[in-house]
Coordinates of C-alpha atoms in Angstrom, one line a residue:
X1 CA 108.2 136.1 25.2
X2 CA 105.8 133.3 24.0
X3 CA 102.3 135.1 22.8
X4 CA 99.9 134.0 25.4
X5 CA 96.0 133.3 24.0
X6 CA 93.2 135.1 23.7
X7 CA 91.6 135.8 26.9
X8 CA 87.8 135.2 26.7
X9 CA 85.2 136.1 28.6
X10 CA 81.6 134.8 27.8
X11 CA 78.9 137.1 29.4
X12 CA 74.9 135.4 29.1
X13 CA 72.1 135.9 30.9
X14 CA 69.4 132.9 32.0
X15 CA 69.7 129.8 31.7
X16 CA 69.0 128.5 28.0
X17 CA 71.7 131.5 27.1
X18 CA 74.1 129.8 29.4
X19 CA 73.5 126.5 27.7
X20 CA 73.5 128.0 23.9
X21 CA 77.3 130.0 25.4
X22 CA 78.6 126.4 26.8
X23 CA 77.9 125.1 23.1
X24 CA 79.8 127.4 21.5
X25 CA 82.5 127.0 24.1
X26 CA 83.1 123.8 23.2
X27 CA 83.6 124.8 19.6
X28 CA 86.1 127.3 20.7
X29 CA 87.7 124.6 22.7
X30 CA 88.0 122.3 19.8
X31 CA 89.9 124.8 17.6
X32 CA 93.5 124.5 16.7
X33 CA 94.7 127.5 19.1
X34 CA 91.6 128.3 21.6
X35 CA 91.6 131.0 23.8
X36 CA 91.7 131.0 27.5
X37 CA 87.6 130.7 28.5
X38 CA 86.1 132.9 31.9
X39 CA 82.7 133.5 32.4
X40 CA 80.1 135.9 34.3
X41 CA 76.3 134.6 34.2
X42 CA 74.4 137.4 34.8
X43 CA 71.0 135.7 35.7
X44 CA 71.4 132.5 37.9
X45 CA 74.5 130.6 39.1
X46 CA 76.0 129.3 35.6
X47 CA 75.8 125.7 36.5
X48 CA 76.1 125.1 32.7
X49 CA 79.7 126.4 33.0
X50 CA 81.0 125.1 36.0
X51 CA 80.0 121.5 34.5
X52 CA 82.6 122.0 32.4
X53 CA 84.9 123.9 34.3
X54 CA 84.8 127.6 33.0
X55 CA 86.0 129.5 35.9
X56 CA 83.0 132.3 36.9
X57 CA 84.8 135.9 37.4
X58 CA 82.3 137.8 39.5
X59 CA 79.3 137.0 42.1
X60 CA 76.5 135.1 41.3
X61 CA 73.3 134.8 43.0
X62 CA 69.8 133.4 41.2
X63 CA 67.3 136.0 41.7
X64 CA 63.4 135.8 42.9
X65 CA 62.1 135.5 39.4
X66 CA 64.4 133.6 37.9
X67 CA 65.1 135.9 35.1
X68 CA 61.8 136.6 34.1
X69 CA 61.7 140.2 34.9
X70 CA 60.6 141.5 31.4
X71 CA 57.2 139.6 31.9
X72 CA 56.2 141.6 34.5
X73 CA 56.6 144.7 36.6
X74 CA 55.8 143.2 39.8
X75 CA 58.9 140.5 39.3
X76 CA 61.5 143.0 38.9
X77 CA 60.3 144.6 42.2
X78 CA 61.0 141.6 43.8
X79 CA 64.5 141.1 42.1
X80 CA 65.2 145.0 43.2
X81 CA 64.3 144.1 46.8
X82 CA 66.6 140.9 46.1
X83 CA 69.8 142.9 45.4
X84 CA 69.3 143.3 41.7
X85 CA 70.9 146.5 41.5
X86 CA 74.0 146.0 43.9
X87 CA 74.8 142.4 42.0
X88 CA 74.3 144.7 38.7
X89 CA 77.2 146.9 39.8
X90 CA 78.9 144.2 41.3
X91 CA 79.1 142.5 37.7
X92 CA 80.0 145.8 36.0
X93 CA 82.9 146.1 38.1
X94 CA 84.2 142.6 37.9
X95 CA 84.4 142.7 34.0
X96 CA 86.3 146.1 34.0
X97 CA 88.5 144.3 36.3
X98 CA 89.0 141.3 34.4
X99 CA 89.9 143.7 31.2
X100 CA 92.0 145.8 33.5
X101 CA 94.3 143.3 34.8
X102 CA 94.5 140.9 31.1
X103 CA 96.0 144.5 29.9
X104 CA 98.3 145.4 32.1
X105 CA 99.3 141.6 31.6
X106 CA 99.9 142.3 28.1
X107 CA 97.2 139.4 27.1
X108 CA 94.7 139.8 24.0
X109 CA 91.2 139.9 25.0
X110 CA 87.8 140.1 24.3
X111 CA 84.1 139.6 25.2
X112 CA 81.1 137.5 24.0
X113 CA 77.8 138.7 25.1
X114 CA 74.8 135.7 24.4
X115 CA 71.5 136.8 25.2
X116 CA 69.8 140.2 24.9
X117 CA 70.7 144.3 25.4
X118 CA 72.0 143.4 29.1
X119 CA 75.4 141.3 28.2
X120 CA 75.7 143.4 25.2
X121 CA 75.8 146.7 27.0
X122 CA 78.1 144.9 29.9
X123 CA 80.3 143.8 26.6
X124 CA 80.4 147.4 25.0
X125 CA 80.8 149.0 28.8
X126 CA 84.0 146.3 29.1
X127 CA 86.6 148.6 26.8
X128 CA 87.6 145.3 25.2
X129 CA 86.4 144.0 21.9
X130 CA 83.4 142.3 22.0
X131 CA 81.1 140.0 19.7
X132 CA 77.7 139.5 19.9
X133 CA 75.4 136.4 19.9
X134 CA 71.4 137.3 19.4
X135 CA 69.1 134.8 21.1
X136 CA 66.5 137.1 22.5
X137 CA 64.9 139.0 19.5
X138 CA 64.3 138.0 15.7
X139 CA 62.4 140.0 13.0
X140 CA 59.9 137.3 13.1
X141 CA 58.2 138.7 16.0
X142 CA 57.2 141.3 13.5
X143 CA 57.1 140.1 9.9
X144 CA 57.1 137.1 7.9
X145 CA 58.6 136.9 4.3
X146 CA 55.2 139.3 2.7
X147 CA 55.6 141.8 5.4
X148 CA 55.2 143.4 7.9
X149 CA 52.7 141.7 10.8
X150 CA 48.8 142.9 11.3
X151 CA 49.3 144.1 14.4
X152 CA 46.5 146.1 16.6
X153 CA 48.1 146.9 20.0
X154 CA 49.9 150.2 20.6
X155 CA 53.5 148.0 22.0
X156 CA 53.6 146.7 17.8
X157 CA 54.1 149.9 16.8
X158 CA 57.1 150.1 20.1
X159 CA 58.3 146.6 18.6
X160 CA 59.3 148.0 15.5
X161 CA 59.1 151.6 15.0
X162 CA 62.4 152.1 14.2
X163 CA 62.7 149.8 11.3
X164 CA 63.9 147.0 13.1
X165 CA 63.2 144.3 16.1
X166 CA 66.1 145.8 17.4
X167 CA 65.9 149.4 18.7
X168 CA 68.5 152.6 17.7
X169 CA 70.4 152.1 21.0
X170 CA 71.0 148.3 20.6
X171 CA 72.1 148.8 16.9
X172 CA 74.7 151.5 18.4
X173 CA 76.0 149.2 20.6
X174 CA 76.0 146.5 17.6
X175 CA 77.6 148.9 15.0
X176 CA 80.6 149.9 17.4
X177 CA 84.0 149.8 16.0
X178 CA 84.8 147.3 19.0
X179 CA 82.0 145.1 18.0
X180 CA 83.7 142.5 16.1
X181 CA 80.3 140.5 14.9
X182 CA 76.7 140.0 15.6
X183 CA 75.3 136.5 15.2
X184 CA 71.6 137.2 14.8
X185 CA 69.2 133.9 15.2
X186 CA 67.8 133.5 11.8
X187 CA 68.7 135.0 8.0
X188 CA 65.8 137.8 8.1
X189 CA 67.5 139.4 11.3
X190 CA 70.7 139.6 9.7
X191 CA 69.1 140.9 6.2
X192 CA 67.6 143.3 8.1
X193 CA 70.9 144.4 10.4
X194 CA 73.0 144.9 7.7
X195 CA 71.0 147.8 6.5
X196 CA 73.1 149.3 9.2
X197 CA 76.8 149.2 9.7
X198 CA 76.4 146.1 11.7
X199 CA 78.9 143.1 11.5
X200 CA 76.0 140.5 10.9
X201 CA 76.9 137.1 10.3
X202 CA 73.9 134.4 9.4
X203 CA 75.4 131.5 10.6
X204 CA 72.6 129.5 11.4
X205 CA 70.8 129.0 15.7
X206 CA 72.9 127.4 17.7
X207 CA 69.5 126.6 19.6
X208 CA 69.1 123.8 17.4
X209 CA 72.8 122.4 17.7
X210 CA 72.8 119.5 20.2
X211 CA 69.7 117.8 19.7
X212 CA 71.6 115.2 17.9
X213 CA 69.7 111.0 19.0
X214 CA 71.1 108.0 19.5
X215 CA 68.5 106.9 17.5
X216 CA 69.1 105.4 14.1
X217 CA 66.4 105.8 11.0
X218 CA 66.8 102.1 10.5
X219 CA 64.9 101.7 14.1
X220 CA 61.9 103.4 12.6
X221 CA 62.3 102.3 8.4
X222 CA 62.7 98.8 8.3
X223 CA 61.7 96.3 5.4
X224 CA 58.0 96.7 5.6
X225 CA 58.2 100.2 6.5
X226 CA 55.2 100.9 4.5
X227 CA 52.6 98.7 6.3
X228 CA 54.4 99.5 9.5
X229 CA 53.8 103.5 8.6
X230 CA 49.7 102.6 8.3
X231 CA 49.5 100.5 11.6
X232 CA 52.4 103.0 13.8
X233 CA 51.5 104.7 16.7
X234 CA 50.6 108.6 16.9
X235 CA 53.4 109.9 18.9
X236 CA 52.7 113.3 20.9
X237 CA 55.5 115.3 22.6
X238 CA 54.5 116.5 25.7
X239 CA 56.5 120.0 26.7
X240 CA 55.5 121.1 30.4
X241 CA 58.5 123.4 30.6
X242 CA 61.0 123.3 33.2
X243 CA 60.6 125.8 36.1
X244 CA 58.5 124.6 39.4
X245 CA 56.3 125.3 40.0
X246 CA 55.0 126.3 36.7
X247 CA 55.7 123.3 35.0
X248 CA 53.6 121.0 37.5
X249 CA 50.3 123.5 36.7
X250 CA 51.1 123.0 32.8
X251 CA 51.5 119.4 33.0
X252 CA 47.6 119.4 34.7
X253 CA 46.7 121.5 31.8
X254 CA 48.6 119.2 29.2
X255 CA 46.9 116.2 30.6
X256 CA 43.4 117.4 30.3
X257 CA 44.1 117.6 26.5
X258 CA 45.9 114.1 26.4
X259 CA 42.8 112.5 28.2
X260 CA 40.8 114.3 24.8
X261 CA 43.1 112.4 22.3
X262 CA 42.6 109.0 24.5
X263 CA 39.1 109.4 24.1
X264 CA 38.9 110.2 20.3
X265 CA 40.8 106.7 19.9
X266 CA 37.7 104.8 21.2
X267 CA 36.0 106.6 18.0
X268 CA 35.4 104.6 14.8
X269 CA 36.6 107.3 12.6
X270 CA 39.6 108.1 14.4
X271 CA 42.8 109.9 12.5
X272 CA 45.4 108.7 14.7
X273 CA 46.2 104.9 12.4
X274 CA 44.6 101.7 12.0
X275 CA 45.9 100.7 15.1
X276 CA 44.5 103.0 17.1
X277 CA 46.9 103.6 19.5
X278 CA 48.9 106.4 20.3
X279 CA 52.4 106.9 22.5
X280 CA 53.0 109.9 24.6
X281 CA 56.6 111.3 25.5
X282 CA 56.7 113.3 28.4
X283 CA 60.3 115.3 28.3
X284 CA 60.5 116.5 31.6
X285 CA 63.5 118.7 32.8
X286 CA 65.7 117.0 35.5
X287 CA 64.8 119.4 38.1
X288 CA 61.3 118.4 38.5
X289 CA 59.7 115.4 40.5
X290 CA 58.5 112.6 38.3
X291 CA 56.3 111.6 40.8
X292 CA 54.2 114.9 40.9
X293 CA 53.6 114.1 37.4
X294 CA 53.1 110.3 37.9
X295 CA 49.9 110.9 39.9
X296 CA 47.6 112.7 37.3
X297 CA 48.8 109.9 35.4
X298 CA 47.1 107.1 37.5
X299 CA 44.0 109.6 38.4
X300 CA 43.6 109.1 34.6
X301 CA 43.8 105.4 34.4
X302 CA 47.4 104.8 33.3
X303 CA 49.3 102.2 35.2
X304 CA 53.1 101.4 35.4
X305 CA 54.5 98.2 32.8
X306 CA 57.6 97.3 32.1
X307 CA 58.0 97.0 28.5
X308 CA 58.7 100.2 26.6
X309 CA 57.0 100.8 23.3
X310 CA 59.5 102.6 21.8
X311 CA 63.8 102.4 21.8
X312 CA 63.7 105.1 24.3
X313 CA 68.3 106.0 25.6
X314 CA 67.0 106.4 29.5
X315 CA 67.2 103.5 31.7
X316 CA 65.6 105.4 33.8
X317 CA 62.2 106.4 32.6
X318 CA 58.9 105.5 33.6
X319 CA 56.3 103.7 31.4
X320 CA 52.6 103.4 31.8
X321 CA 49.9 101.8 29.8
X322 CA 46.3 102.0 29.3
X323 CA 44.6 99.9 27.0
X324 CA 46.5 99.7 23.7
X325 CA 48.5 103.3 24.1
X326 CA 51.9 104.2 26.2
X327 CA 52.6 107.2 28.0
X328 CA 56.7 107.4 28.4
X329 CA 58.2 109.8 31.1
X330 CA 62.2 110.9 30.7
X331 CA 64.9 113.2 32.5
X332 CA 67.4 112.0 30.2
X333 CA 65.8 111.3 26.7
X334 CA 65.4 114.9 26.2
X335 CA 66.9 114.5 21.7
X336 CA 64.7 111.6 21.9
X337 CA 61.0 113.6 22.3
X338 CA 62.1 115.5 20.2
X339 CA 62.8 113.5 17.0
X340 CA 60.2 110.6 17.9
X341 CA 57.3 113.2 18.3
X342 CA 54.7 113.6 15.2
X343 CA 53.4 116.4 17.2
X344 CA 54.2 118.5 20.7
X345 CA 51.7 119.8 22.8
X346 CA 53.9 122.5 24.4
X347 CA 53.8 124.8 27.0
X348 CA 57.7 125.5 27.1
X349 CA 60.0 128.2 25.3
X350 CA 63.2 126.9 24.6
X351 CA 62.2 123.2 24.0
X352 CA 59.0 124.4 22.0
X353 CA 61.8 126.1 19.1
X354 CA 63.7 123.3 19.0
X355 CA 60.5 121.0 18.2
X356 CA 59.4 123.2 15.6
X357 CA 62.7 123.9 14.2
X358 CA 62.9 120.0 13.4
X359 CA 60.3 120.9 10.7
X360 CA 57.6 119.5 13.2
X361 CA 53.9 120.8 14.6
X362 CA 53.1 122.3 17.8
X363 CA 49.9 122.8 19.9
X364 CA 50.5 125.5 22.4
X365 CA 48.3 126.4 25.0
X366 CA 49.0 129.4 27.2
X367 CA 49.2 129.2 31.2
X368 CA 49.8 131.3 33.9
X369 CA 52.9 132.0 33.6
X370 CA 55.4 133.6 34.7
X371 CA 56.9 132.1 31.8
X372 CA 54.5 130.9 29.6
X373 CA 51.8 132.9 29.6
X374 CA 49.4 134.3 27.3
X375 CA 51.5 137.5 26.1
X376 CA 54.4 134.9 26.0
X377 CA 52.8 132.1 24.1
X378 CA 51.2 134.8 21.6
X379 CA 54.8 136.7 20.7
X380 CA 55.8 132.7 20.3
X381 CA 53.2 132.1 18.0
X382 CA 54.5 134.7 15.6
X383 CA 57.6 134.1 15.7
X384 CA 57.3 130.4 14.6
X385 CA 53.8 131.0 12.1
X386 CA 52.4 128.9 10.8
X387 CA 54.9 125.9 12.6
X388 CA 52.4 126.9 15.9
X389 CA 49.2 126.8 16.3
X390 CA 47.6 128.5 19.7
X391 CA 44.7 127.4 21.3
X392 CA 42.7 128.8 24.3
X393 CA 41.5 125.7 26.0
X394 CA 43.2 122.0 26.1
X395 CA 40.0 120.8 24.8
X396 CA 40.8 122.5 21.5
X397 CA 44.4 120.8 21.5
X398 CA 42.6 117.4 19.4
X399 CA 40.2 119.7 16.6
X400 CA 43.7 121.4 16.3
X401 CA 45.4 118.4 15.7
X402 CA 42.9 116.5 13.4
X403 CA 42.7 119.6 11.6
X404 CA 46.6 119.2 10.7
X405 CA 46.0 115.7 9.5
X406 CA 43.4 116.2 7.1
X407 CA 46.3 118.7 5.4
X408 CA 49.1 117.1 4.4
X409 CA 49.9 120.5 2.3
X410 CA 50.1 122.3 5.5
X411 CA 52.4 119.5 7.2
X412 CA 54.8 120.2 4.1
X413 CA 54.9 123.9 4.3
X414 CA 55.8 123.3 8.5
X415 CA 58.2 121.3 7.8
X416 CA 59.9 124.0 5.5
X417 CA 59.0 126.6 8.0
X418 CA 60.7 125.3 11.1
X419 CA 63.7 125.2 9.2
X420 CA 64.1 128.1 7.9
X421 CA 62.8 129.9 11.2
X422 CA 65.3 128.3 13.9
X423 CA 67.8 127.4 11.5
X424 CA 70.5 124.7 10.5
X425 CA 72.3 122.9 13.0
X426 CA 76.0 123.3 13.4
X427 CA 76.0 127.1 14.4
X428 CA 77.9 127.0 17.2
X429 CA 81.1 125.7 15.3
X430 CA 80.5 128.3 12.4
X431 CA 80.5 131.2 15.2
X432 CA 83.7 129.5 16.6
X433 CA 85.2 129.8 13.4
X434 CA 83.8 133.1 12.5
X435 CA 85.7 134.6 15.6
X436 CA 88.6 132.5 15.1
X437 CA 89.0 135.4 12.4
X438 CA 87.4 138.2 13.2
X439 CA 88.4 138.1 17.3
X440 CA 91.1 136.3 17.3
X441 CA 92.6 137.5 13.8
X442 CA 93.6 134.1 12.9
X443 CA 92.1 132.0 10.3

């Protein structure tokens, strides 16, 4: 009888957990004998995996709220009345299956849970072995390096009181003899696990794996780099996030603050280079309408050109103009925003991380949610420090940013920050490998 491969099922629930699972996937695919790949999203439709042709295992429906239940009360009413419960048991009963019938096949199998307690508990429920990827929760939310966090609010003392981000009942699950390993996000978190009998492995974010650009540093450091670093444009990332239509109220908010930094060119002491102009980069998801967007950009006085200031890898974008400064808007450049931008004015969750895990600055200002809104722009803020800074009002989006030009001490510490916070890239191929061994039992 030839030995078949490991059966794999990848559980994940919302759609950057889906994309962060699809990564790591493809690591799994590359390796010398990868398992046979199946997947259950629990929150949405997992488009992510039938773009690269993971077959799903169970139903799949995209809820009222998207996900966002945990914000508020109010949305997981809505979910309830949505069929929440039944899909719940639905997708319970579809992974016992898939278990059942790899056993009586004789297969080896086993279960990776990405996301938070919900695929984890689905994992340990399974009665396979099971490995854990962490996305949701980092000690950061509740101490830096010194310490614990000041915290006034009687939900900190919730956060924590155990000793840990994550609570008793999710470090059971974790510390299982059928739990195989725990990728936490960041190095605290796993510090802090393996006070516990907890598999954790610190193998980095695979958040921050995929962001590589087509861009070269020769585009940007040429022979006279040094006069062409004095007379550059300020480049500001723009992140509206990506869900409609939420994202179309932040962008009116975002724009308010841009129409600040336009103005504070026209001043003679202006921080933003000798050549006072400035290019914005609007990275907007590809399930949005450019056009919405497009018209607070001509209420402001921006008009379409052709030329493109900067060597932007989307044929497709949109530039505008208005005097000497650019405003760029892209579906497709997404790496590109990222690793031009000197700083982001971001309103996002996923895309905000990656920015600041490039070692880079970010102005955040909370909306009304459901996403990003003030509870989730604040719990942000500490887990990124100093890398964020949180203002109430876009007016306060340029003081904020002139006040991290005039300190290039606190631009250096940042840089370090981000790094250490969201980690190095190439995660998703060291959790590949990690289970190669531990899941698999092959190295």
């Amino acid at each position: 009888m030839i030995n078949s491969p490991l059966q794999l099922l990848v559980l994940s629930n919302g759609h950057g957990e889906d994309m962060i699972a699809v990564r790591i996937i493809q690591a799994l695919q590359q390796l010398s004998s990868p398992p046979d790949i199946f997947a259950l999203p629990i929150v949405g439709e997992g488009r992510a995996y039938q773009k690269i042709d993971i077959p799903l295992i169970g139903k799949v429906r995209t809820m009222p709220s998207g996900g966002f239940i945990y914000m508020d009360s109010r949305e997981l009413m809505r979910d309830v009345g949505g069929g929440l419960v039944q899909l719940t048991l639905n997708q319970i009963q579809s992974i016992r299956r898939w278990v059942s019938s790899q056993t009586k096949l004789g297969n080896q199998k086993a279960v990776l849970a990405v996301g938070d307690i919900v695929p984890l508990l689905f994992a340990a429920m399974s009665g396979a072995d099971y490995a854990f990827v962490g996305t949701a929760k980092s000690e950061y939310y509740v101490r830096d390096a010194m310490g614990l966090l000041p915290r006034k609010s009687r939900s900190a003392w919730w956060e924590n009181f155990s000793g840990s981000i994550y609570h008793p009942w999710e470090r059971w699950l974790m510390s299982r003899g059928r739990c195989r390993a725990v990728f936490p996000r960041d190095s605290l978190t796993t510090e802090i696990l393996k006070k516990w009998s907890i598999p954790a492995v610190d193998v980095g974010n695979p958040m921050m794996d995929g962001l590589q650009t087509s861009l070269t540093a020769q585009q940007f450091y040429r022979p006279d780099a040094e006069l062409e670093e004095v007379i550059r444009p300020f480049v500001v990332t723009l992140l509206p996030g990506s869900r409609a239509p939420e994202a179309y109220n932040n962008w009116e908010i975002i724009m308010i603050a841009v129409s600040a930094l336009m103005a504070s060119l026209r001043r003679p002491d202006s921080l933003f280079g000798a050549a006072g102009t400035m290019i914005f980069l609007g990275a907007i998801a590809p399930g949005l309408d450019c056009s919405i967007l497009s018209q607070s950009l001509h209420i402001q006085g921006w008009r379409r050109c052709d030329q493109s200031p900067l060597p932007i890898s989307d044929p497709d974008s949109l530039t505008f103009q208005q005097k000497n400064s650019y405003f760029i808007l892209t579906q497709q450049a997404y790496n590109d925003c990222l690793y031009l931008g000197d700083v982001a004015i971001a309103m996002a969750g996923t895309a905000t991380e990656q920015f600041i895990g490039l070692g880079k600055p970010a102005i955040a200002i909370p909306g009304n949610g459901p996403q990003y809104n003030p509870g989730f722009a604040e719990a942000q803020s500490r887990l990124l420090g100093i890398s964020l800074t949180l203002v109430n009002q876009p007016s306060q989006v340029l003081p904020a940013i002139q006040s991290l030009l005039k300190n290039p001490d606190i631009l250096h510490a940042i840089a370090e920050n981000g790094i250490q916070r969201m980690g190095r890239a190439g995660a998703a191929q060291r959790i590949a490998e990690c289970l190669q061994v531990r899941v698999m039992g092959n190295g």
